[in-house]
Short mmCIF file of C-alpha atoms and ligand atoms in Angstrom, two decimals:
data_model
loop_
_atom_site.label_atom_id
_atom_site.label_comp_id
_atom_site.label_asym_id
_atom_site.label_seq_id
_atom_site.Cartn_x
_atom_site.Cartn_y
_atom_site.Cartn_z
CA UNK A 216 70.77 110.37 -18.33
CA UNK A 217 74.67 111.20 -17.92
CA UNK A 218 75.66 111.72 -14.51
CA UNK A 219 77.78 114.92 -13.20
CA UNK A 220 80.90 113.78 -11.73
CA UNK A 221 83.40 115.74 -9.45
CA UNK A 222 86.51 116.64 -10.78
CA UNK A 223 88.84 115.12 -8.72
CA UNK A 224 86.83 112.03 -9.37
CA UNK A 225 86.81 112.39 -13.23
CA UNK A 226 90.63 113.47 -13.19
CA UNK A 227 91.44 110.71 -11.21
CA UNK A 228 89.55 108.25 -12.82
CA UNK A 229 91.39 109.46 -16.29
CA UNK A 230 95.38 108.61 -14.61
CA UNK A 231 95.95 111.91 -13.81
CA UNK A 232 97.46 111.04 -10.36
CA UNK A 233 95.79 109.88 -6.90
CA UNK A 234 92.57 111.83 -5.64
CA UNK A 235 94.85 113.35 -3.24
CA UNK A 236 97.81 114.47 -5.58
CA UNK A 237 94.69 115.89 -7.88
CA UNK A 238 92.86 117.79 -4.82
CA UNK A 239 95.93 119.55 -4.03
CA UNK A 240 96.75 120.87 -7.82
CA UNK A 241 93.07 122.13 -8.25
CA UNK A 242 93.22 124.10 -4.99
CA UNK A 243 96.04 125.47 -6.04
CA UNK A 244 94.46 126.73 -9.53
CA UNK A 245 95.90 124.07 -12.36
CA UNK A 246 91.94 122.75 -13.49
CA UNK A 247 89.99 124.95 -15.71
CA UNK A 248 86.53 124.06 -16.67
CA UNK A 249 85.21 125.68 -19.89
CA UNK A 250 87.84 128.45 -19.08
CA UNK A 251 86.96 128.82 -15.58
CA UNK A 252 89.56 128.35 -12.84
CA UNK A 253 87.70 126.38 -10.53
CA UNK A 254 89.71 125.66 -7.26
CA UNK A 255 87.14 123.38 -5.54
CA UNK A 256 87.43 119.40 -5.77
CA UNK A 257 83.55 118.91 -5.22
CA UNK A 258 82.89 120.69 -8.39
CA UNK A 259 80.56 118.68 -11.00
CA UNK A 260 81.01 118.10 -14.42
CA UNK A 261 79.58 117.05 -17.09
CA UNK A 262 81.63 114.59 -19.00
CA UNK A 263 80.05 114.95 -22.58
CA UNK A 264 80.15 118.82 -22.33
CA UNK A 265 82.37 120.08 -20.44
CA UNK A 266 85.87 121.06 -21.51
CA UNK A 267 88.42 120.36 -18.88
CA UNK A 268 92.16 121.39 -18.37
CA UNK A 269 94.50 119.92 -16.27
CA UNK A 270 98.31 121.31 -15.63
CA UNK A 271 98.11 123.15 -18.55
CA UNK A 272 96.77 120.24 -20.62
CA UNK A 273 93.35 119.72 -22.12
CA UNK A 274 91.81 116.48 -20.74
CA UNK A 275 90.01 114.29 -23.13
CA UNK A 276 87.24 112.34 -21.68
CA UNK A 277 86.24 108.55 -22.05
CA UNK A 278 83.94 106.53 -20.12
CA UNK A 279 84.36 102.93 -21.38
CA UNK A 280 87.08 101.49 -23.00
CA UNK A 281 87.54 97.93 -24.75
CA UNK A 282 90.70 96.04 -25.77
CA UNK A 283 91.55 92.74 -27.26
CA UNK A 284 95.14 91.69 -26.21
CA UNK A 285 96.82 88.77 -27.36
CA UNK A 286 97.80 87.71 -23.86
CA UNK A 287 101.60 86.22 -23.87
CA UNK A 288 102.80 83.34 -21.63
CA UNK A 289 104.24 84.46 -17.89
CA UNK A 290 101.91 87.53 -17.74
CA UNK A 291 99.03 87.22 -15.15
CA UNK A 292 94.88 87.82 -15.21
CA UNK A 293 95.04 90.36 -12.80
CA UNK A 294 94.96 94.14 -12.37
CA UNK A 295 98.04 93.99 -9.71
CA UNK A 296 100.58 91.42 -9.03
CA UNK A 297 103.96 91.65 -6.90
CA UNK A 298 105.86 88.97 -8.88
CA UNK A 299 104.53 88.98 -12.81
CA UNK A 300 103.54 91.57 -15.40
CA UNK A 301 100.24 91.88 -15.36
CA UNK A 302 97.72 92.04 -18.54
CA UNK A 303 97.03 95.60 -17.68
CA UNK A 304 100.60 96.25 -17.22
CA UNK A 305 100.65 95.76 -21.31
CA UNK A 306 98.16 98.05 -22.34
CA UNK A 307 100.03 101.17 -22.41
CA UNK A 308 97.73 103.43 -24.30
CA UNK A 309 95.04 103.10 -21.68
CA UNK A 310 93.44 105.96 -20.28
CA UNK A 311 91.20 104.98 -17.53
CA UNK A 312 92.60 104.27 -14.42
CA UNK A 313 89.65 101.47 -14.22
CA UNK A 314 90.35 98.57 -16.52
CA UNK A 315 90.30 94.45 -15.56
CA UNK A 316 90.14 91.36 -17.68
CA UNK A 317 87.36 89.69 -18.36
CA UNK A 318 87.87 86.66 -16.97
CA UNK A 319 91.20 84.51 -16.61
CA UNK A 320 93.59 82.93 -18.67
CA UNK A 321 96.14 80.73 -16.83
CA UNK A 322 99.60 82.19 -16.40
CA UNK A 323 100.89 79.55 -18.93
CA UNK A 324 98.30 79.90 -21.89
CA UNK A 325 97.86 82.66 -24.35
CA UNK A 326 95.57 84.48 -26.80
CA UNK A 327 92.28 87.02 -26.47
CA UNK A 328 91.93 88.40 -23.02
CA UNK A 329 89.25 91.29 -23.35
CA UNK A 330 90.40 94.46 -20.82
CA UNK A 331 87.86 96.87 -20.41
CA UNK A 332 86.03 98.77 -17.59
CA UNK A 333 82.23 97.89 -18.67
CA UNK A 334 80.81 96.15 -15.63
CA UNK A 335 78.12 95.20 -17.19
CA UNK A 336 79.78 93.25 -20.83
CA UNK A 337 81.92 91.43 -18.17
CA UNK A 338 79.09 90.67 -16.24
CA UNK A 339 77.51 89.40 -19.72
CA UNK A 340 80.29 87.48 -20.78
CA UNK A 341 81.03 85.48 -17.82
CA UNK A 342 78.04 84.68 -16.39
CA UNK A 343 77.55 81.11 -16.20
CA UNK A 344 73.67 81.30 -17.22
CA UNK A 345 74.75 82.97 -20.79
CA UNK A 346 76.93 80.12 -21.59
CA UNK A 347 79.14 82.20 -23.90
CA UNK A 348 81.39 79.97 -26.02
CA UNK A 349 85.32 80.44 -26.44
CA UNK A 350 87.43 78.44 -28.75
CA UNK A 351 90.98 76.85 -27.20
CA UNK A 352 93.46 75.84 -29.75
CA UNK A 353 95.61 72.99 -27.77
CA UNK A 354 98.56 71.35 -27.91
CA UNK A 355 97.65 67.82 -25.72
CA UNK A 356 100.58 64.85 -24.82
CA UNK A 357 98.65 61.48 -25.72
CA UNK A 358 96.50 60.59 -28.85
CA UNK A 359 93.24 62.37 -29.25
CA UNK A 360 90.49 60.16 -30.73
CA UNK A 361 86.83 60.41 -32.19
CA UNK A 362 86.03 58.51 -28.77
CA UNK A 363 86.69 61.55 -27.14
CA UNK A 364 84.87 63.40 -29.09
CA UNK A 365 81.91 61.94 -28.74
CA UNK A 366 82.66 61.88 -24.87
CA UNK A 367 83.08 65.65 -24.97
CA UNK A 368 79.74 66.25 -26.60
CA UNK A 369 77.65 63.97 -24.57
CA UNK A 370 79.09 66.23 -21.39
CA UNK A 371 82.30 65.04 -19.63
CA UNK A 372 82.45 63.62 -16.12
CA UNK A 373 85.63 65.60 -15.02
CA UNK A 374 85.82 64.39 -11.88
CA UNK A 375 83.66 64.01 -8.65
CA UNK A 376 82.54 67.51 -8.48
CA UNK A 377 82.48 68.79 -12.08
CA UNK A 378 80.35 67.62 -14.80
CA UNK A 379 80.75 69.73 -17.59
CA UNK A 380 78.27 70.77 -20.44
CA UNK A 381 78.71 69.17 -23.69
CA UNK A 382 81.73 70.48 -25.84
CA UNK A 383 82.54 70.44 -29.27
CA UNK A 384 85.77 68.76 -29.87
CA UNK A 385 87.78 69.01 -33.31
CA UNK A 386 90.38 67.29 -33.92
CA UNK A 387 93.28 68.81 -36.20
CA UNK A 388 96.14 66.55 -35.65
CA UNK A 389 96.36 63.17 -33.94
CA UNK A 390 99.33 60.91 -33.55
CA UNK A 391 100.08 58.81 -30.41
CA UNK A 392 102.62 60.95 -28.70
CA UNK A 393 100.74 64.09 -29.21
CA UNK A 394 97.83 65.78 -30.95
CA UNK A 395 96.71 69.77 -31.84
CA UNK A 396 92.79 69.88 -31.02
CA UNK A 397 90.71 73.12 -31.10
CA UNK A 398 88.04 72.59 -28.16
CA UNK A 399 84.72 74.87 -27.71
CA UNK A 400 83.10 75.21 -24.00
CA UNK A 401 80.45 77.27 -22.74
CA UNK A 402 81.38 77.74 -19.19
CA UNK A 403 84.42 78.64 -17.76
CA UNK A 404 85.58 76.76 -14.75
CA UNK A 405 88.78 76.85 -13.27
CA UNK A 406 91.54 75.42 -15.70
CA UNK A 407 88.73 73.60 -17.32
CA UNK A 408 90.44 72.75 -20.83
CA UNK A 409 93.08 71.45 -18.85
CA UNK A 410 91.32 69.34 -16.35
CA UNK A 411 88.43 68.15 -19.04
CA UNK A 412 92.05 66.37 -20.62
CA UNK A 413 93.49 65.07 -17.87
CA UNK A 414 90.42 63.10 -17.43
CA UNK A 415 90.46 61.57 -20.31
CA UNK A 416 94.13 60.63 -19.87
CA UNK A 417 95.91 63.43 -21.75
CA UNK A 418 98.40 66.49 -20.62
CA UNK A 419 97.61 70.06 -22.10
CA UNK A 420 101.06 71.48 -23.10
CA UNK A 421 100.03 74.38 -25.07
CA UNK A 422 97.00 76.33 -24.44
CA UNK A 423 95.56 79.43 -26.86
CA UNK A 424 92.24 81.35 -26.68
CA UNK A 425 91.16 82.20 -30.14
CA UNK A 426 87.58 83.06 -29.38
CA UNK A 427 84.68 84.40 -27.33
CA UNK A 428 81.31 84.81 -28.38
CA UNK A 429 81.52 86.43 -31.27
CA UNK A 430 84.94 88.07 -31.20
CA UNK A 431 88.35 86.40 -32.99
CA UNK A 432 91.76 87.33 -31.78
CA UNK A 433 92.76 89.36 -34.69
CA UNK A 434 95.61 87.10 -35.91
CA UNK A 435 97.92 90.69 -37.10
CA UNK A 436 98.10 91.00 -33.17
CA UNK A 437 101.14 89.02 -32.02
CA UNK A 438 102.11 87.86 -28.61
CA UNK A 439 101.36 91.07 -26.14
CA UNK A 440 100.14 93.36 -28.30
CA UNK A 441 96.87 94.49 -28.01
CA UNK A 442 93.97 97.08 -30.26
CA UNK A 443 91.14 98.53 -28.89
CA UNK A 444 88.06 96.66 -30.38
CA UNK A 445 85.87 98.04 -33.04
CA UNK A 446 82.44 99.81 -32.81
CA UNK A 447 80.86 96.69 -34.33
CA UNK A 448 82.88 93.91 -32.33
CA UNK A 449 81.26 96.11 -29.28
CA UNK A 450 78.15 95.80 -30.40
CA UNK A 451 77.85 92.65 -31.51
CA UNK A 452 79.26 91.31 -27.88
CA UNK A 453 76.82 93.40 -26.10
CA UNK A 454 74.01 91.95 -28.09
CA UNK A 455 75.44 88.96 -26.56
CA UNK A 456 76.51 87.36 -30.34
N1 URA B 618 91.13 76.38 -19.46
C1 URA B 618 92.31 76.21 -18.83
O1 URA B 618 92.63 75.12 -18.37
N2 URA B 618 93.13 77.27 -18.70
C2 URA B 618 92.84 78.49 -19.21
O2 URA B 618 93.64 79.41 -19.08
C3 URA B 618 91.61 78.65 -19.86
C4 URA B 618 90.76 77.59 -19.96
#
């Protein structure tokens, strides 16, 4: 069953300032709630009824959003940084206050971040027992061979502490200065595409997400821009596809 929320809390949780700044301006009379003045913070609402104004402005509601950004190079995983741009920092249109990325993408590689504030999806998608797959297109100094590939599927011995799970390997371009590889894990370890090529002798140079689960980066998007996803890209994550 939906859950009442105050209405500092739902303001606030909608960008509409800090829960300070917000407690202030109702007390002084700028929130109406289906017409009402109401001048108390601790007032409940209910999100999927209710019809809120703020300053003068109606508020629309949302409880859960979902983006796919094409993440750019120099732009960081995170929801605050002191020194970089962060992924967040790019999705301008956003309305909760709330939103992370699923996961990490290395400062230096690019392609589909998801940014959303559903706990639970994240929760989904990263969790090492679901062993979601994502697809890394890669750029790699040193010849890729069929060796490899058959070294990636039978599960790589990375180093000492990291074994990883068999990977499929495809090889799109291979000459001995450099080769273009798209690589499919199911686990997401620290810099894992990287590393799992360093141990077999090779430097990643140029690293792009272009899948997870069941979700493409929508090649229209170019680097940094982002679109919310689709009912049925939703869905079809959530039923873990
Ligand atoms: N593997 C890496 O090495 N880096 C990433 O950003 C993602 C996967």
């Amino acid at each position: 069953m939906e859950k009442k929320i105050r209405l500092d809390k739902y303001l606030a949780d909608l960008n509409y300032g800090t829960r300070s700044e917000i407690k202030a301006n109702i007390k002084k009379g700028q929130a109406l709630v289906n017409g009402e003045k109401i001048t108390s913070s601790d007032y409940k609402v209910l999100p999927s009824q209710d019809k809120v104004m703020y300053m003068g402005e109606d508020v629309s509601y949302v409880d859960k959003e979902y983006y796919m950004l094409n993440k750019p190079q120099n732009v960081v995983s995170a929801t605050r940084d002191d020194k970089y741009q962060t992924v967040l920092d790019l999705i301008d249109q956003k309305k909760r206050k709330d939103l992370f990325p699923v996961g990490r993408l290395d400062i230096d590689t690019e392609g589909l971040l998801i940014i959303t504030n559903d706990g639970m999806l994240s929760h989904q998608l990263l969790s090492p027992k679901k062993h979601v797959s994502k697809t890394y297109f890669a750029k790699v100094a040193g010849k890729v061979t069929k060796e490899h590939i058959s070294l990636f599927k039978e599960g790589l011995k990375v180093d000492e502490e990291f074994q990883a799970l068999p990977a499929d390997l495809v090889i799109k371009e291979s000459s001995e200065n450099e080769s273009e590889i798209l690589l499919t894990i199911c686990e997401g370890k620290f810099h894992q595409v990287k590393r799992m090529f360093e141990a077999i002798g090779c430097k990643v140079t140029y690293l792009k997400r272009i899948s997870m689960g069941s979700l493409k980066l929508d090649e229209a998007l170019k680097l940094g821009e982002y679109r919310p996803l689709t009912k049925e890209e939703i869905n079809l994550l959530k039923e873990g596809k």
